[in-house]
Amino acid sequence: MKKNQIKTVKGFNEVLPPESFRWRLVEDKFRNLLEGYGFAEMRLALLEPTELFSRSIGGETDIVEKEMYTFSDRSERSLTLRPEGTASVVRAFNQYSLGKISEINKLYYVGPMFRYERPQKGRYRQFHQLGAEVFGEASFYQDAETLVMLAQFFQALSIDGIILQLNSLGCEDCRPAFREQLQSFLLERESLLCGDCQRRIKENPLRALDCKNPSCREVVVDAPQINESLCGDCREHFSGLCGLLDDVGLDYQINSKLVRGLDYYTRTTFEFLAGDLGAQNAVAAGGRYDRLVEELGGKMTPAFGFAIGFERLMMLAGDKLGPLSSPFVTLIPLDEEALRRLFPIYVKLNRDAGIATLGLQQKSLKSQLKKADKDGAKYALIIGPDELEKGVAICRNMQTKEQTGIAFTELEETLRRLYQD
RNA sequence: GUGGGUAUAGCUCAGUUGGUUAGAGCGUAGGAUUGUGGCUCCUGAGGCCGAGGGUUCGACCCCCUCUACUCACCCCA
């Protein structure tokens, strides 16, 4: 490590080859699956007015209070690097009146998010999410469709051992009553709670349910259960969802202590948990947020969404991904004249598809073949002084070691035909 | 923000109770009779031993400070 070496900002996660190939494989699977379900991609701003997040995520949440990259630009506007995707999608949904274009909108996004936290395994300051949102559908069928789709995604990546946990947070009709009930329960036991939870009693008592402090957990065991105070509609929604999941055979656990760190959720919330991830074990999470569109100035529109942590997903996907792409043919010139001859063919072969590789340096046949082998090329095309004289190149099948001649005039055509097969 | 661990070659790691030219495996470059890959063998390149200071005749090793990385708390995807 040199003294004046410039390095990335702490916690900013970069993806290099060959990892970047694996990322794209997974990303492509995600896109294909979602587009099959009728989702369309959004490419949104990375920088937003700070107010967007304090209004959507909630001003009292940890994310907004202490984890955002917030700064003033040159005209003293307060801007924030997005810490999550939902707020921006909802902002765009309203800004472009997407609800008027079609009644139901299914949107997805892929990209970096930013949170100023202490980095650790599966948690970075610049991290990546695959996320999706559905607007305009209030029925539990939508919840089920999205959850099943997510499960299918994990399955497609051969990731197993993921547990789906579900809960319902109720709606504006039934949550306030529960909140009060929980509040008084916690107040009676205030002395047993950790400092954070004592503060949470006032601001956000639901968060106490989620606290990892042992003594808090003990207190909370006997706490009132949200699912016992749900109103009729919420109860119906939740049991409807569970029934549907049973029908399609998707396993889940109901976790009445599951709450979300973002304030906008209503009714269904969920997490997909993976044991192999260490302390940061949620690989995907989300839920229903029927009030957020309205709160951000739009028309009352029910919505459901989720986000997947890309880095965490890739830790789980491990080596189970298929082999990376390899070149079809490696062009091997043995001297400058041969290189000169091959260069135009090389660029023509790659015009519309990556068919060929060509080393631009003068190297021995031996080392060029070695490289072709290492890259996994199917054919090697050799041209040296002998071939130049005859006007015929040697085409070597790297697996069978068979060699055939191809006239220079037919090189492009012949290689293209071989590639097609 | 609070703790613990680590810092030696591109990567994964040895190392000397302080002593002269700092090691291995992998990777990389080249070679093993003239122009033919994978296995094997040989050779080479590549490190002011995280940074700064101190103790000492002498520090990669001991002491102090800093920084980075990492794991955990917190929180979350």
GROMACS .gro file of C-alpha atoms (C1' of nucleotides) in nm, chain A residues 60 62 167 169 178-179 181-190 192-225 255-261 263, chain B residues 74-76:
model
   61
   60GLU     CA    1  -3.783   0.978   1.350
   62ASP     CA    2  -3.258   0.587   1.223
  167ASN     CA    3  -4.654  -1.006   0.972
  169LEU     CA    4  -4.893  -0.411   1.089
  178PHE     CA    5  -5.261  -0.129   1.921
  179ARG     CA    6  -4.994   0.131   1.947
  181GLN     CA    7  -5.199  -0.069   2.409
  182LEU     CA    8  -4.836  -0.152   2.346
  183GLN     CA    9  -4.726   0.183   2.475
  184SER     CA   10  -4.891   0.135   2.812
  185PHE     CA   11  -4.758  -0.220   2.830
  186LEU     CA   12  -4.407  -0.091   2.776
  187LEU     CA   13  -4.446   0.199   3.014
  188GLU     CA   14  -4.532  -0.038   3.296
  189ARG     CA   15  -4.203  -0.217   3.234
  190GLU     CA   16  -3.995   0.082   3.136
  192LEU     CA   17  -3.651  -0.326   3.233
  193LEU     CA   18  -3.592  -0.186   2.886
  194CYS     CA   19  -3.273  -0.062   2.724
  195GLY     CA   20  -3.219   0.309   2.671
  196ASP     CA   21  -3.314   0.294   2.307
  197CYS     CA   22  -3.640   0.121   2.381
  198GLN     CA   23  -3.726   0.363   2.658
  199ARG     CA   24  -3.701   0.633   2.398
  200ARG     CA   25  -3.898   0.426   2.149
  201ILE     CA   26  -4.199   0.406   2.380
  202LYS     CA   27  -4.290   0.757   2.285
  203GLU     CA   28  -4.173   0.784   1.926
  204ASN     CA   29  -4.220   0.440   1.782
  205PRO     CA   30  -4.319   0.171   2.031
  206LEU     CA   31  -4.344  -0.096   1.762
  207ARG     CA   32  -3.970  -0.088   1.723
  208ALA     CA   33  -3.928  -0.223   2.075
  209LEU     CA   34  -4.073  -0.552   1.951
  210ASP     CA   35  -3.775  -0.587   1.723
  211CYS     CA   36  -3.504  -0.498   1.977
  212LYS     CA   37  -3.219  -0.746   2.005
  213ASN     CA   38  -3.129  -0.659   2.362
  214PRO     CA   39  -3.186  -0.978   2.570
  215SER     CA   40  -3.375  -0.813   2.851
  216CYS     CA   41  -3.599  -0.628   2.606
  217ARG     CA   42  -3.671  -0.951   2.428
  218GLU     CA   43  -3.777  -1.106   2.755
  219VAL     CA   44  -4.014  -0.822   2.832
  220VAL     CA   45  -4.159  -0.826   2.485
  221VAL     CA   46  -4.244  -1.198   2.495
  222ASP     CA   47  -4.567  -1.120   2.674
  223ALA     CA   48  -4.641  -0.801   2.485
  224PRO     CA   49  -4.976  -0.758   2.315
  225GLN     CA   50  -4.981  -0.917   1.971
  255ASN     CA   51  -4.353  -1.339   1.317
  256SER     CA   52  -4.568  -1.102   1.515
  257LYS     CA   53  -4.254  -0.916   1.629
  258LEU     CA   54  -4.154  -0.830   1.274
  259VAL     CA   55  -4.166  -0.455   1.223
  260ARG     CA   56  -4.000  -0.237   0.968
  261GLY     CA   57  -3.751   0.041   1.011
  263ASP     CA   58  -4.258   0.420   0.879
  495C      C1'   59  -2.679  -0.057   1.690
  496C      C1'   60  -2.965  -0.044   1.254
  497C      C1'   61  -3.100  -0.246   0.804
   0.00000   0.00000   0.00000
